[in-house]
Amino acid sequence: MACEDGRAMEVRLTLNGKPVRVEVDPRERLLDTLRYRLGLTGSKEGCGEGECGACTVLMDGVPANSCLVLTAQCRGRSVRTIESVDAKALGPMLASGATQCGACTPGVVMTALWVKENPGLRDSHTLRELMAGNLCRCTGYDGIIDGLHAWVESDARSGGAA
Amino acid sequence: MKVHAPATVNEACEMLARAAAEGRTLRPLAGGTDLLVHWPSKSAAHEGEYLDLSGVSELRPLVWRDDALVLGALTTYWDVVREARVAAELPLLNAAARQVGAVQIQSRGTWAGNIANASPAADGVPVLMAYDAGVALRSSGGERVVPLSAFYTGYRASVRRPDELITAIEVPIRSRDVAVFHKVGPRRAQAITKIGVAITRLAGSGADRWRIVANSVAPTVVRCREVERLLDSGARITSAGGFMPALQADISPIDDIRSTAAYRRTVMGRLLYHSLLGACSSVV
Amino acid sequence: MLPMHRLEGLAKLTGAERYLDDEPIPGCLWGMTVRSPVSRGRITAVKFDPAIDWSSFIVVDHRDIPGPNETYLIENDQPVLAAGCVRHVHEPVVLIAHEDRRLLRRAVAGVKVEVDPEPPVLDYRVPPRAEQVQRGSDNTIKSLRIAKGDVERALASAARVIEGEYQTGAQEHIYIEPNAMAAWVEGDVVVVRGSMQCPYYVLNALKHALGRDERRVRVIQAPTGGGFGGKEDYPSTLAMHAALLSLKAGGRPVKIVYDRDEDMAATTKRHPSRVRHTTGVDADGRLTAMKIDVLLDGGAYVTLSPVVLSRGIIHACGPYFCPNVLVEGRVVLSNSVPYGAFRGFGAPQTQFACERHMDRVAGAIGMDPVAFRKLNLLRDGQTTATGQTIGGISGGTDRVALLDRALKLGAWEERREEAAAFNLTHPYLRRGVGVSCVWHGAGFTGNGEVYLDSKVQVAGLADGRIEVRAASTEMGQGTSTVFAQIAAAAAGYDAGEIVVATPDTAVVPNSGPTVASRTVMVVGRLIEKACGELKQKLGTRGSGLGVGGLNGDSLRRAIVEWHARNPGREPAATATFEPPPGVKFDDERYVGDAYATYAWGACVAHVEVDLRTCAARVLDFASVQDIGRVINPVLAKGQVQGGVVQAIGWALLEECRFRDGAMVNNQLTNYIIPTADDVPPIEVEFVEVPYAHGGGGAKGVGELPMDGPAPAVLNAIADAMGREVGADPMTIPMTPERLMTLVEAAEGAHGV
């Protein structure tokens, strides 16, 4: 299979749990497909070089920078964006001051969600190491780390993962 | 832009062979973490032709053989971080993998892509080279395995022919009594290396036991053969400065946007000295 | 007041908050900027690639500007688009718009600005040669002076005189949302919406350059993803650019969203500084003379530099008493991107120098740095450099007690002892502790708040809720939430019954710019006053209740009844700023009450240096401050923690590297800000002393956190390194390369 410049190519993937078919330019980044083609503008572009993490989505369950992924490469993959996250789950992050200006926040929440849903990660990594791919200029990170800690703990207390 | 999406290694090799025969540049694409940096403004790259490997499932797995760990060409850093046996048997791979970017990059970036991209700052390469890894190159004509230490021919240049695909990296499992990795970046995470060094020593006795491999201090990731010889000779080194004559021959750092030549040279000496002081009492 | 979560917090956490680029605008064109390739010269030609069909593009240059080609600010010296000459690399020359972003990028690359170069000033510290002079006789943008007592005589009779020279580098704001602005024409009105701190600054700039009065220009703030001063004045440029493109496109919407590399290379940064101290002390270690010379790099245009210099020199002596002071400040032009507002506004630069210097003075006279500070900290009744007596409303908590609390929170004594023991045994790690004491004047300097003449309106809505109308913007610091809390407290409402209006110049009065740590203190106070006015209005004219009797339920009922009686209208009240009684400042002589009040802070840093790499890492950090009453503890703590980490970045990591006047590390890969893994938890405590003239009793909090960390961290590095290798760091960012140079010089270049 090959695709010429300018000609749209079809990509089927699972997006937020639902099968989706998109026709995209082969040069299109996943971030642009999400934002400008599908109207999922929760993922932000902070740098376009895979550094800030504001565009973080989960690809097959693991955080990835959607600015560094061609949509064409998402064939058959599962992509989860901030739009799939239930606001009701985010109380601990709200209470801790995890968001200020909010531009980094959707990416922060996606990484945090992955940490929360994979308790084993915390055996080998610190929360700060796991969150190091999400640059934040407002909080100094305490609000984020404290919120994530509380989120993880609230899960432990209620006795189960989501 | 043209994206070719083969389903098998054979298909990929045929596409590469055809392109090579027709004089077209067909660039293999794995995780995309190098190619897509600043993508919207890279209009020249938009005109390119790419071989998207993401659908070639046979390139994905990480496999343990009796004598080696085999990383498929699509094995990511995160795959290695997750593999507990790596941390136990080839700890430097784990150490290097978890210092590449952060998880968002570790989950997409591949070891093979890091090798193929041939950056002198490549973070995955020093530890592989210090473990005597080999690079499996496949073409429609057959397969060859090139020692990683003989893979690079110059800045951003390697022995890989345009019709060849990196299909795997073989990391032999051998008993080592020294294994140290240092990455010196501008910050603790999410950093491009200013100076990196991987140090191993084969257990037992005999010659040619040391491997000292550095990145960001020469046009390619480089084995410091003079330092290795010095250590193999059993010389006693009593200060960081003691490594300098050998290092002068091995590395050729430059001033660039990330650091200075002088700093890189000094830090290399200090890292070697303090690492070996801790890891191997016979050095002093 | 109940603790309250950020109003828009859940919208931000779920990605539902829509920033400018998240909102689809039908028929919108993208706009981009063609920029100067060199730092100074005469434009000889602008060439358009003949291979491109330009008929499908909107192209704007300086000839399309209806009004004066000037950016309206302190001095109108900065063109909207370069005409004839350029003064810095990346200066905007031509604007292009198209609906296809990819074609637009190619088109921008297809425009060549040819410049006949002239000799640029690339190092502000070097006096200019004749051919480099571009302003006055020596490129000075502004000189300011503060004098008290007789500094020369005091120096001559001092027991000891200690000198030092300190330098700080440029710093990028790195708000995570890059600059973004859209413009379109509705009827006869140019409407601009985007990311900004100060809607009325944007309005004034548009009025001036477009030659329109305020009825034909409207500015609306979009949710703003961080500012830190970087969206104080710069958004005016984007707004004018977007408006010019839209006007040329027949009123079609045009959106400009900067790429990160463009935002970093082309927009304002923190002023680089060089500060020289000559300090006299008496035999007991009391400060007797402080002679300070402040030099700032202003960059290519005036922008806000005179005011940055002003705040810088006023804070240059730190929170100390000294009877004889001479501070001479100068900001000079250079051919770099104009430097502009950045959290702290000159005060972090001069207080870095002062606090590093205080440690060196203490060291030189053999005094403990804490004892030296305690001896010299301002006591109530003593005067500042401008002769302002501290105490009463300008005071607050006891500065010595505040320092003691910071020392306790930062485990000063314990960590100091531990570090000494640790350093004796570790082969290559060295630990140290550092302290700093800082102050920050809240609100505009001198009579600035009077000139601003800020106004706030509150209105009763038909359903009984109250709407707060102010131009003060939410950019992450919590304006909306705190305004709702303050209004709720004043009205006896729940905060959920307060509507905070979107800053839109067609709706809200000018409550002044969202800068200078003034929002809660000054504008918050106006909200209280306006709520009081509203109650009074409704109480006297309305329900028969006495003045001030309305509150909560009765106020809500009165509003609803008022609406029933006056269909189509609304009850509203406006409050206008009045200075606290007795506050006087002489703008000419720099004498008097520079600020009505000050926030006070003390920081303790615990740092580890790796001698192998000379990388310094902050292990622990404690910050204690008096910001008046704390209205929202989570938000206030977040301001401090965020400011501390931004300041640690400035101290250790963040360096703008320039080549021929252009920033070359204009990527987040190469301009290094701290990640979560680079900083420790920031310990924060507040000492609450309500300020009678601030909203809810608050003083400013936004900028103080930027002042103390850099010197505390450098003092800790000096403490860690000093005993052994004598490295004495006096420049930031103290990168490993820089520290290695100091260490090698001190130890004579042999390894450790």
mmCIF file of C-alpha atoms in Angstrom, chain C residues 467-728:
data_model
loop_
_atom_site.group_PDB
_atom_site.id
_atom_site.type_symbol
_atom_site.label_atom_id
_atom_site.label_comp_id
_atom_site.label_asym_id
_atom_site.label_seq_id
_atom_site.Cartn_x
_atom_site.Cartn_y
_atom_site.Cartn_z
ATOM 1 C CA GLU C 467 -21.927 39.862 38.027
ATOM 2 C CA VAL C 468 -18.438 41.279 38.519
ATOM 3 C CA ARG C 469 -17.157 43.278 35.543
ATOM 4 C CA ALA C 470 -13.449 43.976 35.437
ATOM 5 C CA ALA C 471 -10.752 43.913 32.778
ATOM 6 C CA SER C 472 -8.510 41.863 35.049
ATOM 7 C CA THR C 473 -7.805 38.554 33.378
ATOM 8 C CA GLU C 474 -7.644 34.963 34.489
ATOM 9 C CA MET C 475 -4.435 33.463 33.105
ATOM 10 C CA GLY C 476 -3.980 30.660 35.557
ATOM 11 C CA GLN C 477 -3.290 32.671 38.682
ATOM 12 C CA GLY C 478 -6.895 32.439 39.885
ATOM 13 C CA THR C 479 -8.406 35.880 39.252
ATOM 14 C CA SER C 480 -11.917 34.585 38.524
ATOM 15 C CA THR C 481 -12.046 32.374 41.583
ATOM 16 C CA VAL C 482 -10.722 34.964 43.996
ATOM 17 C CA PHE C 483 -12.947 37.690 42.542
ATOM 18 C CA ALA C 484 -15.949 35.423 43.092
ATOM 19 C CA GLN C 485 -14.830 34.793 46.670
ATOM 20 C CA ILE C 486 -14.332 38.483 47.380
ATOM 21 C CA ALA C 487 -17.659 39.497 45.849
ATOM 22 C CA ALA C 488 -19.431 36.679 47.643
ATOM 23 C CA ALA C 489 -18.001 37.777 50.975
ATOM 24 C CA ALA C 490 -18.984 41.370 50.306
ATOM 25 C CA ALA C 491 -22.532 40.464 49.261
ATOM 26 C CA GLY C 492 -23.172 37.673 51.714
ATOM 27 C CA TYR C 493 -23.535 35.242 48.816
ATOM 28 C CA ASP C 494 -22.153 31.824 48.006
ATOM 29 C CA ALA C 495 -19.341 32.154 45.512
ATOM 30 C CA GLY C 496 -21.405 30.071 43.094
ATOM 31 C CA GLU C 497 -23.890 32.936 42.857
ATOM 32 C CA ILE C 498 -21.247 35.320 41.545
ATOM 33 C CA VAL C 499 -20.698 35.580 37.800
ATOM 34 C CA VAL C 500 -17.280 36.871 36.787
ATOM 35 C CA ALA C 501 -17.675 38.475 33.368
ATOM 36 C CA THR C 502 -15.302 37.634 30.541
ATOM 37 C CA PRO C 503 -12.992 40.607 30.029
ATOM 38 C CA ASP C 504 -14.492 42.230 26.949
ATOM 39 C CA THR C 505 -13.907 45.935 26.406
ATOM 40 C CA ALA C 506 -17.501 46.290 25.211
ATOM 41 C CA VAL C 507 -18.726 45.058 28.583
ATOM 42 C CA VAL C 508 -16.185 45.610 31.347
ATOM 43 C CA PRO C 509 -14.687 48.894 32.571
ATOM 44 C CA ASN C 510 -10.916 49.332 32.689
ATOM 45 C CA SER C 511 -9.761 47.923 35.996
ATOM 46 C CA GLY C 512 -6.156 48.312 34.852
ATOM 47 C CA PRO C 513 -3.692 45.766 33.545
ATOM 48 C CA THR C 514 -3.356 42.309 35.095
ATOM 49 C CA VAL C 515 0.188 42.849 36.276
ATOM 50 C CA ALA C 516 2.270 44.061 39.217
ATOM 51 C CA SER C 517 0.677 41.771 41.826
ATOM 52 C CA ARG C 518 -2.195 44.258 41.902
ATOM 53 C CA THR C 519 -5.246 42.217 40.950
ATOM 54 C CA VAL C 520 -6.493 40.875 44.272
ATOM 55 C CA MET C 521 -5.188 43.750 46.342
ATOM 56 C CA VAL C 522 -6.290 46.708 44.213
ATOM 57 C CA VAL C 523 -9.045 45.363 41.968
ATOM 58 C CA GLY C 524 -10.353 43.016 44.648
ATOM 59 C CA ARG C 525 -10.763 46.028 46.940
ATOM 60 C CA LEU C 526 -12.724 47.810 44.189
ATOM 61 C CA ILE C 527 -15.053 44.826 43.968
ATOM 62 C CA GLU C 528 -15.749 45.135 47.676
ATOM 63 C CA LYS C 529 -16.416 48.821 47.305
ATOM 64 C CA ALA C 530 -18.675 48.309 44.301
ATOM 65 C CA CYS C 531 -20.639 45.644 46.139
ATOM 66 C CA GLY C 532 -21.055 48.089 49.022
ATOM 67 C CA GLU C 533 -22.299 50.737 46.598
ATOM 68 C CA LEU C 534 -24.757 48.304 45.066
ATOM 69 C CA LYS C 535 -26.128 47.390 48.474
ATOM 70 C CA GLN C 536 -26.461 51.024 49.339
ATOM 71 C CA LYS C 537 -28.249 51.866 46.113
ATOM 72 C CA LEU C 538 -30.728 49.051 46.475
ATOM 73 C CA GLY C 539 -31.123 49.623 50.192
ATOM 74 C CA THR C 540 -31.985 53.295 49.953
ATOM 75 C CA ARG C 541 -34.047 53.222 46.790
ATOM 76 C CA GLY C 542 -35.440 49.758 47.021
ATOM 77 C CA SER C 543 -36.934 47.548 49.603
ATOM 78 C CA GLY C 544 -37.088 50.014 52.445
ATOM 79 C CA LEU C 545 -34.241 48.346 54.305
ATOM 80 C CA GLY C 546 -31.678 50.691 55.755
ATOM 81 C CA VAL C 547 -28.278 51.396 54.219
ATOM 82 C CA GLY C 548 -25.987 48.418 54.594
ATOM 83 C CA GLY C 549 -28.829 46.309 55.823
ATOM 84 C CA LEU C 550 -28.983 44.272 52.649
ATOM 85 C CA ASN C 551 -26.965 41.107 52.663
ATOM 86 C CA GLY C 552 -27.313 37.629 51.228
ATOM 87 C CA ASP C 553 -30.963 36.697 50.886
ATOM 88 C CA SER C 554 -32.276 40.214 51.365
ATOM 89 C CA LEU C 555 -29.859 41.534 48.729
ATOM 90 C CA ARG C 556 -30.853 38.785 46.331
ATOM 91 C CA ARG C 557 -34.543 39.605 46.847
ATOM 92 C CA ALA C 558 -33.867 43.309 46.393
ATOM 93 C CA ILE C 559 -32.114 42.651 43.085
ATOM 94 C CA VAL C 560 -34.910 40.435 41.787
ATOM 95 C CA GLU C 561 -37.537 42.985 42.832
ATOM 96 C CA TRP C 562 -35.545 45.807 41.248
ATOM 97 C CA HIS C 563 -35.547 43.931 37.945
ATOM 98 C CA ALA C 564 -39.310 43.366 38.245
ATOM 99 C CA ARG C 565 -39.828 47.095 38.663
ATOM 100 C CA ASN C 566 -37.349 48.125 35.975
ATOM 101 C CA PRO C 567 -37.670 45.718 33.070
ATOM 102 C CA GLY C 568 -34.817 45.839 30.560
ATOM 103 C CA ARG C 569 -32.450 47.587 32.961
ATOM 104 C CA GLU C 570 -30.115 46.394 35.673
ATOM 105 C CA PRO C 571 -28.975 47.667 39.053
ATOM 106 C CA ALA C 572 -25.253 48.327 38.924
ATOM 107 C CA ALA C 573 -22.554 50.115 40.838
ATOM 108 C CA THR C 574 -19.070 51.205 39.867
ATOM 109 C CA ALA C 575 -16.119 51.807 42.142
ATOM 110 C CA THR C 576 -13.032 53.837 41.240
ATOM 111 C CA PHE C 577 -9.582 53.558 42.786
ATOM 112 C CA GLU C 578 -8.601 55.922 45.554
ATOM 113 C CA PRO C 579 -5.160 55.689 47.150
ATOM 114 C CA PRO C 580 -4.873 54.823 50.827
ATOM 115 C CA PRO C 581 -4.688 58.050 52.857
ATOM 116 C CA GLY C 582 -1.283 59.594 53.399
ATOM 117 C CA VAL C 583 0.566 57.733 50.641
ATOM 118 C CA LYS C 584 2.769 60.186 48.737
ATOM 119 C CA PHE C 585 5.517 59.720 46.175
ATOM 120 C CA ASP C 586 7.612 62.241 44.270
ATOM 121 C CA ASP C 587 8.000 60.733 40.798
ATOM 122 C CA GLU C 588 10.733 63.198 39.869
ATOM 123 C CA ARG C 589 13.021 62.811 42.854
ATOM 124 C CA TYR C 590 12.153 59.223 43.752
ATOM 125 C CA VAL C 591 11.370 60.151 47.305
ATOM 126 C CA GLY C 592 8.469 58.966 49.396
ATOM 127 C CA ASP C 593 6.093 56.037 49.475
ATOM 128 C CA ALA C 594 7.139 53.981 46.472
ATOM 129 C CA TYR C 595 4.342 51.528 47.201
ATOM 130 C CA ALA C 596 1.471 51.732 49.639
ATOM 131 C CA THR C 597 2.545 48.375 51.008
ATOM 132 C CA TYR C 598 4.967 45.515 50.511
ATOM 133 C CA ALA C 599 4.860 41.746 50.611
ATOM 134 C CA TRP C 600 7.751 40.210 52.555
ATOM 135 C CA GLY C 601 9.431 36.865 52.108
ATOM 136 C CA ALA C 602 12.293 34.654 53.258
ATOM 137 C CA CYS C 603 13.611 31.539 51.530
ATOM 138 C CA VAL C 604 15.860 28.669 52.530
ATOM 139 C CA ALA C 605 17.459 26.449 49.907
ATOM 140 C CA HIS C 606 19.285 23.166 50.449
ATOM 141 C CA VAL C 607 21.436 22.291 47.467
ATOM 142 C CA GLU C 608 23.713 19.497 46.317
ATOM 143 C CA VAL C 609 26.504 19.968 43.801
ATOM 144 C CA ASP C 610 28.070 17.047 41.951
ATOM 145 C CA LEU C 611 31.766 17.841 41.551
ATOM 146 C CA ARG C 612 32.016 15.393 38.657
ATOM 147 C CA THR C 613 29.664 17.456 36.528
ATOM 148 C CA CYS C 614 29.273 20.650 38.556
ATOM 149 C CA ALA C 615 25.518 20.257 38.246
ATOM 150 C CA ALA C 616 23.619 21.747 41.169
ATOM 151 C CA ARG C 617 20.359 20.297 42.345
ATOM 152 C CA VAL C 618 17.914 21.739 44.847
ATOM 153 C CA LEU C 619 17.190 19.096 47.476
ATOM 154 C CA ASP C 620 14.795 21.080 49.656
ATOM 155 C CA PHE C 621 13.255 24.489 49.451
ATOM 156 C CA ALA C 622 11.244 26.478 51.972
ATOM 157 C CA SER C 623 9.501 29.789 51.467
ATOM 158 C CA VAL C 624 7.654 31.846 54.063
ATOM 159 C CA GLN C 625 5.850 35.050 53.169
ATOM 160 C CA ASP C 626 3.557 37.771 54.359
ATOM 161 C CA ILE C 627 1.088 38.562 51.593
ATOM 162 C CA GLY C 628 -1.555 39.978 53.876
ATOM 163 C CA ARG C 629 -4.618 37.822 54.242
ATOM 164 C CA VAL C 630 -4.639 34.563 52.231
ATOM 165 C CA ILE C 631 -7.950 34.424 50.394
ATOM 166 C CA ASN C 632 -7.579 31.042 48.750
ATOM 167 C CA PRO C 633 -4.866 28.870 50.326
ATOM 168 C CA VAL C 634 -4.584 26.412 47.416
ATOM 169 C CA LEU C 635 -4.271 29.150 44.820
ATOM 170 C CA ALA C 636 -1.886 31.243 46.923
ATOM 171 C CA LYS C 637 0.337 28.253 47.611
ATOM 172 C CA GLY C 638 0.285 27.434 43.904
ATOM 173 C CA GLN C 639 1.459 30.949 43.097
ATOM 174 C CA VAL C 640 4.389 30.596 45.459
ATOM 175 C CA GLN C 641 5.373 27.086 44.369
ATOM 176 C CA GLY C 642 5.117 27.953 40.683
ATOM 177 C CA GLY C 643 7.103 31.146 41.149
ATOM 178 C CA VAL C 644 9.792 29.375 43.139
ATOM 179 C CA VAL C 645 10.261 26.730 40.454
ATOM 180 C CA GLN C 646 10.335 29.356 37.712
ATOM 181 C CA ALA C 647 13.006 31.169 39.716
ATOM 182 C CA ILE C 648 15.011 27.984 40.297
ATOM 183 C CA GLY C 649 14.934 27.499 36.523
ATOM 184 C CA TRP C 650 16.227 31.041 36.047
ATOM 185 C CA ALA C 651 18.976 30.411 38.619
ATOM 186 C CA LEU C 652 20.261 27.073 37.323
ATOM 187 C CA LEU C 653 18.912 25.996 33.949
ATOM 188 C CA GLU C 654 17.391 28.654 31.769
ATOM 189 C CA GLU C 655 19.746 30.398 29.392
ATOM 190 C CA CYS C 656 18.847 32.240 26.221
ATOM 191 C CA ARG C 657 21.727 31.701 23.819
ATOM 192 C CA PHE C 658 22.204 34.282 21.101
ATOM 193 C CA ARG C 659 24.184 34.237 17.886
ATOM 194 C CA ASP C 660 24.386 37.507 15.947
ATOM 195 C CA GLY C 661 21.479 38.793 17.967
ATOM 196 C CA ALA C 662 19.184 35.827 17.301
ATOM 197 C CA MET C 663 18.131 33.351 19.951
ATOM 198 C CA VAL C 664 19.465 30.005 18.766
ATOM 199 C CA ASN C 665 18.105 27.718 21.446
ATOM 200 C CA ASN C 666 14.522 28.726 20.724
ATOM 201 C CA GLN C 667 13.241 25.187 21.240
ATOM 202 C CA LEU C 668 12.038 23.529 24.428
ATOM 203 C CA THR C 669 14.642 20.835 23.743
ATOM 204 C CA ASN C 670 17.434 23.335 24.175
ATOM 205 C CA TYR C 671 15.931 25.979 26.432
ATOM 206 C CA ILE C 672 15.687 24.022 29.638
ATOM 207 C CA ILE C 673 12.917 24.609 32.162
ATOM 208 C CA PRO C 674 12.541 22.347 35.195
ATOM 209 C CA THR C 675 10.527 19.125 34.965
ATOM 210 C CA ALA C 676 8.757 17.557 37.950
ATOM 211 C CA ASP C 677 11.869 15.450 38.484
ATOM 212 C CA ASP C 678 14.215 18.437 38.697
ATOM 213 C CA VAL C 679 12.691 20.113 41.717
ATOM 214 C CA PRO C 680 11.798 19.025 45.239
ATOM 215 C CA PRO C 681 8.478 19.698 46.935
ATOM 216 C CA ILE C 682 8.363 23.416 47.734
ATOM 217 C CA GLU C 683 7.471 23.974 51.387
ATOM 218 C CA VAL C 684 5.278 27.030 51.838
ATOM 219 C CA GLU C 685 3.950 28.911 54.843
ATOM 220 C CA PHE C 686 2.120 32.200 55.115
ATOM 221 C CA VAL C 687 2.246 34.697 57.935
ATOM 222 C CA GLU C 688 -1.104 36.418 57.691
ATOM 223 C CA VAL C 689 -1.302 40.083 58.566
ATOM 224 C CA PRO C 690 -4.441 41.558 56.959
ATOM 225 C CA TYR C 691 -3.844 44.653 54.850
ATOM 226 C CA ALA C 692 -6.619 47.145 55.433
ATOM 227 C CA HIS C 693 -6.636 48.525 51.877
ATOM 228 C CA GLY C 694 -6.492 45.245 49.966
ATOM 229 C CA GLY C 695 -9.343 43.114 48.682
ATOM 230 C CA GLY C 696 -10.212 40.685 51.470
ATOM 231 C CA GLY C 697 -7.196 42.012 53.392
ATOM 232 C CA ALA C 698 -4.748 40.706 50.771
ATOM 233 C CA LYS C 699 -1.522 42.146 49.405
ATOM 234 C CA GLY C 700 0.013 40.994 46.135
ATOM 235 C CA VAL C 701 1.372 37.450 45.793
ATOM 236 C CA GLY C 702 2.158 36.983 42.096
ATOM 237 C CA GLU C 703 5.694 38.301 41.878
ATOM 238 C CA LEU C 704 7.296 37.989 45.318
ATOM 239 C CA PRO C 705 7.977 34.244 44.780
ATOM 240 C CA MET C 706 10.273 35.122 41.858
ATOM 241 C CA ASP C 707 12.554 37.305 44.000
ATOM 242 C CA GLY C 708 14.064 35.039 46.639
ATOM 243 C CA PRO C 709 14.888 31.626 45.179
ATOM 244 C CA ALA C 710 17.755 32.501 42.821
ATOM 245 C CA PRO C 711 19.944 34.141 45.469
ATOM 246 C CA ALA C 712 19.046 31.488 48.062
ATOM 247 C CA VAL C 713 20.093 28.747 45.642
ATOM 248 C CA LEU C 714 23.319 30.511 44.660
ATOM 249 C CA ASN C 715 24.102 31.214 48.310
ATOM 250 C CA ALA C 716 23.645 27.507 48.955
ATOM 251 C CA ILE C 717 25.970 26.630 46.075
ATOM 252 C CA ALA C 718 28.567 29.014 47.463
ATOM 253 C CA ASP C 719 28.101 27.398 50.867
ATOM 254 C CA ALA C 720 28.530 23.931 49.377
ATOM 255 C CA MET C 721 31.569 24.795 47.296
ATOM 256 C CA GLY C 722 33.157 27.615 49.181
ATOM 257 C CA ARG C 723 34.837 25.755 52.010
ATOM 258 C CA GLU C 724 36.622 23.430 49.692
ATOM 259 C CA VAL C 725 37.241 25.065 46.358
ATOM 260 C CA GLY C 726 36.399 28.709 46.908
ATOM 261 C CA ALA C 727 34.106 28.982 43.897
ATOM 262 C CA ASP C 728 32.077 32.140 44.320
#
